[in-house]
Tab-separated table of C-alpha atoms in Angstrom:
chain	number	residue	atom	x	y	z
A	19	MET	CA	-19.360	2.387	-11.443
A	20	LYS	CA	-19.430	5.270	-8.964
A	21	LEU	CA	-16.211	5.330	-6.977
A	22	ASN	CA	-16.106	6.393	-3.334
A	23	ILE	CA	-13.034	6.322	-1.085
A	24	THR	CA	-12.793	8.872	1.739
A	25	ASN	CA	-10.640	6.952	4.234
A	26	GLU	CA	-8.811	3.668	4.861
A	27	THR	CA	-11.354	2.000	7.136
A	28	SER	CA	-14.973	2.503	6.001
A	29	ARG	CA	-16.939	-0.569	4.905
A	30	LEU	CA	-15.411	-1.954	1.712
A	31	ARG	CA	-17.722	-2.756	-1.208
A	32	ALA	CA	-15.416	-3.135	-4.243
A	33	VAL	CA	-11.687	-3.716	-4.634
A	34	VAL	CA	-9.021	-4.697	-7.148
A	35	LEU	CA	-6.975	-7.631	-5.836
A	36	GLY	CA	-3.736	-8.412	-7.659
A	37	THR	CA	-2.839	-11.862	-8.913
A	38	ALA	CA	0.175	-14.136	-8.470
A	39	LYS	CA	-0.673	-16.403	-11.389
A	40	SER	CA	1.914	-16.673	-14.159
A	41	ASN	CA	4.270	-14.661	-11.962
A	42	GLY	CA	7.371	-15.462	-13.981
A	43	SER	CA	10.714	-16.876	-12.945
A	44	VAL	CA	12.827	-15.682	-10.031
A	45	PRO	CA	14.143	-12.263	-11.080
A	46	LYS	CA	17.826	-11.525	-11.409
A	47	ILE	CA	19.258	-9.272	-8.712
A	48	GLU	CA	19.578	-6.384	-11.159
A	49	GLU	CA	15.859	-6.762	-12.035
A	50	ALA	CA	14.657	-6.421	-8.432
A	51	TYR	CA	13.065	-3.183	-7.252
A	52	ASP	CA	13.628	-3.461	-3.504
A	53	PRO	CA	16.213	-4.740	-0.969
A	54	LYS	CA	13.976	-7.417	0.543
A	55	SER	CA	13.456	-9.163	-2.780
A	56	ILE	CA	17.218	-9.004	-3.354
A	57	GLU	CA	17.810	-10.544	0.074
A	58	HIS	CA	15.599	-13.531	-0.800
A	59	ILE	CA	16.974	-13.900	-4.332
A	60	LYS	CA	20.481	-14.168	-2.873
A	61	ALA	CA	19.360	-16.601	-0.166
A	62	GLY	CA	17.448	-18.857	-2.568
A	63	THR	CA	14.244	-18.226	-0.590
A	64	TYR	CA	12.361	-16.132	-3.140
A	65	PRO	CA	8.647	-17.080	-2.958
A	66	LYS	CA	7.203	-19.775	-5.204
A	67	GLU	CA	4.262	-18.946	-7.445
A	68	ALA	CA	2.051	-21.741	-6.086
A	69	ASP	CA	2.511	-20.509	-2.519
A	70	MET	CA	1.687	-16.929	-3.445
A	71	VAL	CA	-1.390	-17.955	-5.443
A	72	ALA	CA	-2.600	-19.919	-2.418
A	73	GLU	CA	-2.057	-16.907	-0.136
A	74	MET	CA	-3.992	-14.556	-2.412
A	75	ASN	CA	-6.807	-17.089	-2.695
A	76	GLU	CA	-7.216	-16.911	1.081
A	77	VAL	CA	-7.655	-13.139	0.837
A	78	ALA	CA	-10.215	-13.564	-1.932
A	79	LYS	CA	-12.180	-15.940	0.350
A	80	VAL	CA	-12.289	-13.294	3.072
A	81	PHE	CA	-13.621	-10.723	0.622
A	82	GLU	CA	-16.268	-13.225	-0.498
A	83	LYS	CA	-17.255	-13.781	3.143
A	84	TYR	CA	-17.932	-10.051	3.517
A	85	ASN	CA	-19.705	-9.683	0.152
A	86	VAL	CA	-17.020	-7.473	-1.361
A	87	LYS	CA	-16.974	-7.218	-5.170
A	88	VAL	CA	-13.492	-8.292	-6.303
A	89	PHE	CA	-11.852	-7.420	-9.618
A	90	ARG	CA	-8.668	-9.219	-10.685
A	91	PRO	CA	-6.201	-8.044	-13.346
A	92	GLU	CA	-6.235	-9.684	-16.755
A	93	LEU	CA	-3.322	-12.085	-16.910
A	94	ILE	CA	0.009	-11.034	-18.368
A	95	GLU	CA	2.108	-14.125	-18.988
A	96	ASN	CA	5.236	-14.465	-16.831
A	97	TYR	CA	4.764	-11.121	-15.110
A	98	ASN	CA	4.389	-9.950	-11.509
A	99	GLN	CA	0.914	-8.462	-11.019
A	100	ILE	CA	0.583	-8.854	-7.253
A	101	PHE	CA	0.832	-5.267	-6.097
A	102	ALA	CA	-2.305	-3.591	-7.440
A	103	ARG	CA	-1.874	-0.666	-5.014
A	104	ASP	CA	1.140	0.671	-6.904
A	105	ILE	CA	-0.507	1.289	-10.231
A	106	ALA	CA	-3.422	3.585	-9.349
A	107	LEU	CA	-5.450	5.000	-6.482
A	108	VAL	CA	-8.928	6.239	-5.750
A	109	ILE	CA	-9.623	9.373	-3.718
A	110	GLU	CA	-13.286	10.339	-3.342
A	111	ASP	CA	-14.735	9.620	-6.820
A	112	LYS	CA	-11.505	10.135	-8.771
A	113	PHE	CA	-9.431	7.311	-10.271
A	114	ILE	CA	-5.826	8.471	-10.533
A	115	LYS	CA	-3.298	6.491	-12.563
A	116	SER	CA	0.142	6.386	-10.988
A	117	ASN	CA	3.334	7.353	-12.753
A	118	ILE	CA	5.096	4.097	-11.946
A	119	LEU	CA	8.385	2.513	-12.916
A	120	PRO	CA	8.378	2.294	-16.737
A	121	ASP	CA	8.784	-1.491	-16.671
A	122	ARG	CA	5.384	-1.781	-14.962
A	123	GLU	CA	3.216	0.176	-17.392
A	124	LYS	CA	1.624	-3.080	-18.593
A	125	GLU	CA	-0.095	-3.514	-15.231
A	126	ILE	CA	-2.472	-0.598	-15.679
A	127	LYS	CA	-3.572	-2.000	-19.048
A	128	ALA	CA	-4.478	-5.263	-17.312
A	129	ILE	CA	-7.218	-3.449	-15.353
A	130	GLN	CA	-8.462	-1.358	-18.275
A	131	TYR	CA	-11.734	-3.301	-18.183
A	132	VAL	CA	-12.289	-1.895	-14.673
A	133	ILE	CA	-11.364	1.654	-15.737
A	134	ASP	CA	-13.879	1.352	-18.593
A	135	LYS	CA	-16.659	1.069	-15.981
A	136	ILE	CA	-15.749	4.502	-14.559
A	137	ASP	CA	-16.909	7.875	-15.901
A	138	ALA	CA	-14.021	8.955	-18.171
A	139	GLU	CA	-14.146	12.469	-16.675
A	140	LYS	CA	-13.252	10.950	-13.309
A	141	VAL	CA	-10.086	9.222	-14.599
A	142	TYR	CA	-6.862	11.185	-14.178
A	143	LYS	CA	-3.274	10.794	-15.308
A	144	ALA	CA	-0.410	13.093	-14.298
A	145	PRO	CA	0.413	15.412	-17.209
A	146	SER	CA	4.185	14.999	-16.998
A	147	GLU	CA	6.502	11.997	-16.684
A	148	ASP	CA	8.521	13.700	-13.927
A	149	ILE	CA	5.498	13.670	-11.599
A	150	HIS	CA	5.958	10.489	-9.566
A	151	PHE	CA	3.630	8.795	-7.079
A	152	GLU	CA	2.448	5.299	-6.218
A	153	GLY	CA	-0.657	4.236	-4.324
A	154	GLY	CA	1.257	2.805	-1.381
A	155	ASP	CA	2.445	6.321	-0.553
A	156	VAL	CA	-1.016	7.919	-0.590
A	157	MET	CA	-3.615	7.586	2.169
A	158	ILE	CA	-6.860	9.493	2.427
A	159	HIS	CA	-8.025	10.141	5.977
A	160	ASN	CA	-11.306	12.054	5.744
A	161	ASP	CA	-10.316	15.719	5.256
A	162	HIS	CA	-6.593	14.863	5.167
A	163	ILE	CA	-4.419	13.177	2.555
A	164	PHE	CA	-1.177	11.709	3.915
A	165	ILE	CA	1.574	11.172	1.320
A	166	GLY	CA	4.941	9.461	1.723
A	167	THR	CA	7.813	10.995	-0.262
A	168	TYR	CA	11.596	11.245	-0.315
A	169	LYS	CA	13.371	14.599	-0.213
A	170	GLY	CA	16.965	13.353	-0.525
A	171	ASP	CA	19.232	14.883	-3.172
A	172	ASP	CA	19.724	11.405	-4.617
A	173	TYR	CA	16.011	10.899	-5.399
A	174	SER	CA	16.616	10.316	-9.108
A	175	ASP	CA	19.108	7.537	-8.340
A	176	CYS	CA	17.045	5.934	-5.568
A	177	ILE	CA	14.884	3.159	-7.038
A	178	VAL	CA	13.073	2.668	-3.702
A	179	ALA	CA	11.914	6.317	-3.768
A	180	ARG	CA	8.597	6.176	-5.627
A	181	THR	CA	6.848	9.487	-4.876
A	182	ASN	CA	8.451	12.887	-5.345
A	183	MET	CA	7.370	16.383	-4.306
A	184	LYS	CA	5.970	16.983	-7.803
A	185	GLY	CA	3.706	14.004	-7.142
A	186	VAL	CA	2.630	15.538	-3.822
A	187	ALA	CA	1.900	18.843	-5.590
A	188	TYR	CA	-0.158	17.064	-8.279
A	189	ILE	CA	-2.347	15.280	-5.710
A	190	ARG	CA	-2.729	18.582	-3.848
A	191	SER	CA	-3.871	20.276	-7.070
A	192	LEU	CA	-6.643	17.695	-7.533
A	193	PHE	CA	-7.960	18.163	-3.987
A	194	PRO	CA	-7.592	21.838	-3.042
A	195	ASN	CA	-10.067	21.470	-0.175
A	196	LYS	CA	-8.081	18.673	1.508
A	197	ILE	CA	-5.209	19.096	3.954
A	198	VAL	CA	-2.309	17.391	2.172
A	199	LYS	CA	0.605	16.455	4.435
A	200	GLU	CA	3.757	14.830	3.064
A	201	PHE	CA	6.157	12.676	5.089
A	202	ASP	CA	9.848	12.290	4.254
A	203	LEU	CA	10.643	8.552	4.491
A	204	ASN	CA	13.868	6.658	5.110
A	205	LYS	CA	15.078	4.723	2.072
A	206	SER	CA	17.713	2.016	1.719
A	207	MET	CA	18.567	-0.242	-1.198
A	208	ASP	CA	20.931	-2.186	1.072
A	209	ASP	CA	18.902	-3.061	4.177
A	210	PRO	CA	15.137	-3.754	4.088
A	211	ARG	CA	14.934	-3.026	7.819
A	212	ASP	CA	15.921	0.561	7.070
A	213	ASN	CA	13.717	0.963	4.001
A	214	ALA	CA	10.201	2.389	4.106
A	215	LEU	CA	9.360	1.589	0.487
A	216	HIS	CA	6.009	3.370	0.792
A	217	LEU	CA	4.182	5.217	3.570
A	218	ASP	CA	2.094	2.098	4.247
A	219	CYS	CA	5.319	0.249	5.099
A	220	CYS	CA	5.666	2.359	8.261
A	221	PHE	CA	2.202	3.786	8.972
A	222	GLN	CA	-1.510	3.053	8.481
A	223	PRO	CA	-4.748	4.199	10.131
A	224	VAL	CA	-6.946	1.416	11.483
A	225	GLY	CA	-10.218	1.143	13.393
A	226	LYS	CA	-11.571	4.409	14.776
A	227	ASN	CA	-8.811	7.032	15.046
A	228	LYS	CA	-6.095	4.444	15.729
A	229	ALA	CA	-2.984	3.808	13.676
A	230	ILE	CA	0.029	1.524	13.311
A	231	ILE	CA	3.369	3.329	13.119
A	232	HIS	CA	7.122	2.728	12.910
A	233	LYS	CA	8.994	5.746	14.233
A	234	GLU	CA	12.251	4.970	12.435
A	235	GLY	CA	10.499	4.953	9.062
A	236	PHE	CA	10.520	8.752	9.029
A	237	ARG	CA	13.637	10.732	8.028
A	238	ASN	CA	12.310	13.835	9.756
A	239	GLN	CA	11.184	13.203	13.330
A	240	LYS	CA	8.853	16.214	13.067
A	241	ASP	CA	6.838	14.165	10.598
A	242	TYR	CA	6.561	11.363	13.147
A	243	GLU	CA	5.582	13.866	15.859
A	244	TYR	CA	2.902	15.271	13.554
A	245	LEU	CA	1.184	11.876	13.549
A	246	VAL	CA	1.638	11.440	17.302
A	247	ASP	CA	-0.093	14.782	17.825
A	248	PHE	CA	-2.757	13.999	15.217
A	249	PHE	CA	-3.812	10.581	16.557
A	250	GLY	CA	-2.618	10.801	20.170
A	251	ARG	CA	0.208	8.645	21.456
A	252	ASP	CA	-2.156	6.230	23.233
A	253	ASN	CA	-3.941	5.560	19.936
A	254	LEU	CA	-0.782	4.469	18.133
A	255	PHE	CA	0.577	0.924	17.954
A	256	HIS	CA	4.343	1.242	17.614
A	257	ILE	CA	5.982	-1.566	15.670
A	258	THR	CA	9.617	-2.593	15.970
A	259	LYS	CA	12.158	-2.613	13.150
A	260	ASP	CA	11.659	-6.373	12.828
A	261	GLU	CA	7.868	-6.015	12.715
A	262	MET	CA	8.237	-3.320	10.061
A	263	TYR	CA	10.464	-5.679	8.070
A	264	HIS	CA	7.682	-8.300	8.188
A	265	MET	CA	5.191	-5.607	7.053
A	266	ASN	CA	3.020	-5.309	10.192
A	267	SER	CA	1.746	-1.871	9.136
A	268	ASN	CA	0.556	-3.244	5.787
A	269	ILE	CA	-2.644	-4.954	6.870
A	270	PHE	CA	-5.970	-4.094	5.204
A	271	SER	CA	-9.272	-2.846	6.629
A	272	ILE	CA	-12.597	-4.183	5.365
A	273	ALA	CA	-14.383	-1.966	7.900
A	274	GLU	CA	-13.623	-0.039	11.074
A	275	ASP	CA	-14.197	-3.260	13.008
A	276	VAL	CA	-12.817	-5.838	10.521
A	277	VAL	CA	-9.251	-6.210	9.231
A	278	ILE	CA	-7.315	-8.788	7.237
A	279	SER	CA	-3.932	-9.455	8.822
A	280	GLU	CA	-1.057	-11.909	8.489
A	281	LYS	CA	-1.481	-14.834	10.857
A	282	ASN	CA	1.995	-14.452	12.359
A	283	PHE	CA	1.455	-10.843	13.508
A	284	THR	CA	0.649	-12.041	17.028
A	285	ARG	CA	1.329	-8.841	18.975
A	286	LEU	CA	-0.497	-6.618	16.490
A	287	ASN	CA	-3.450	-8.958	16.083
A	288	ASN	CA	-3.923	-9.165	19.852
A	289	TRP	CA	-3.894	-5.354	20.083
A	290	LEU	CA	-6.514	-5.143	17.327
A	291	ARG	CA	-8.748	-7.709	19.029
A	292	ASN	CA	-8.466	-5.816	22.303
A	293	LEU	CA	-9.915	-2.823	20.431
A	294	GLY	CA	-12.920	-4.950	19.467
A	295	ILE	CA	-11.752	-5.417	15.887
A	296	THR	CA	-12.366	-8.742	14.155
A	297	VAL	CA	-9.074	-10.012	12.738
A	298	GLU	CA	-9.346	-12.259	9.697
A	299	GLU	CA	-5.956	-13.979	9.720
A	300	VAL	CA	-4.433	-15.216	6.467
A	301	PRO	CA	-1.011	-16.621	5.526
A	302	TYR	CA	0.897	-13.943	3.602
A	303	ALA	CA	4.516	-14.448	4.632
A	304	GLN	CA	5.622	-15.533	1.144
A	305	ILE	CA	4.279	-12.438	-0.572
A	306	ALA	CA	5.876	-10.351	2.209
A	307	LYS	CA	9.284	-11.448	0.880
A	308	GLN	CA	8.765	-8.928	-1.950
A	309	GLU	CA	8.415	-6.044	0.519
A	310	GLY	CA	4.654	-5.805	0.194
A	311	LEU	CA	1.667	-7.236	2.040
A	312	LEU	CA	-2.107	-6.869	2.167
A	313	ARG	CA	-2.525	-3.138	1.544
A	314	CYS	CA	0.022	-3.328	-1.275
A	315	SER	CA	-1.883	-6.014	-3.139
A	316	THR	CA	-5.317	-4.361	-2.902
A	317	MET	CA	-6.752	-1.207	-4.487
A	318	PRO	CA	-10.100	-0.163	-2.996
A	319	LEU	CA	-12.681	1.274	-5.376
A	320	ILE	CA	-15.780	1.731	-3.229
A	321	ARG	CA	-16.279	2.124	0.512
A	322	ASP	CA	-19.500	3.211	2.214
């Protein structure tokens, strides 16, 4: 399989879609990785497996409609395998395994059959365990690579900080001809409305030179201004803190003119349609309770 990913919006041909089957029991609070999951564990509203399986099946139907080749992880019993974006990423023709939370190492093994289809010389793994990055923090945008990170002194104690500056440097070393720009993100283990878990929780390109953005997701306002200057203010759809909480920036593009979006994102979906973009609406509000949505649960392999 010849990989090809040069941006977030070109026509999708092949993708890994996570699975919610055999998802396991409701985690204990101390087992949760993010504040939104903790919120729902405490409230007794943590999503049910059957509901999440149904939601992911709707996404699979959309991919089938557009003739996208879909790979699913091999099943690990009683284990959360929804968020395929975290475990690896593709930039150009390189498959790069993430250095993820140690508890999640099993997930990469569950897609080994996909990795086996790729030229072994094109498969990369960071050489040191202190190099951290996850796919949700990394976005390729033609000659740019945008990377979310966290520069706080408490990085090592911050479980919602997933990509460090060593991770940024590693990605930069693999693509010396790209412009790599990192963004310092706000993190909170207490309030999901103040937590940009990954860059795609507060920003994502869409369509032709448009993007969705949440200003308060950025610790350094110069980072936010960089994107305003890059895309142009009129080309940005600003989402509120509540819309960020519901993961409005975490939709997924099948092409420049086709996106998959959550059916309750009324304001966003209307904006997209006004741009001439076809919006394939799916229910995904249950999966969103784990602080991830459509981009988080997909890992593109090939785009035209």
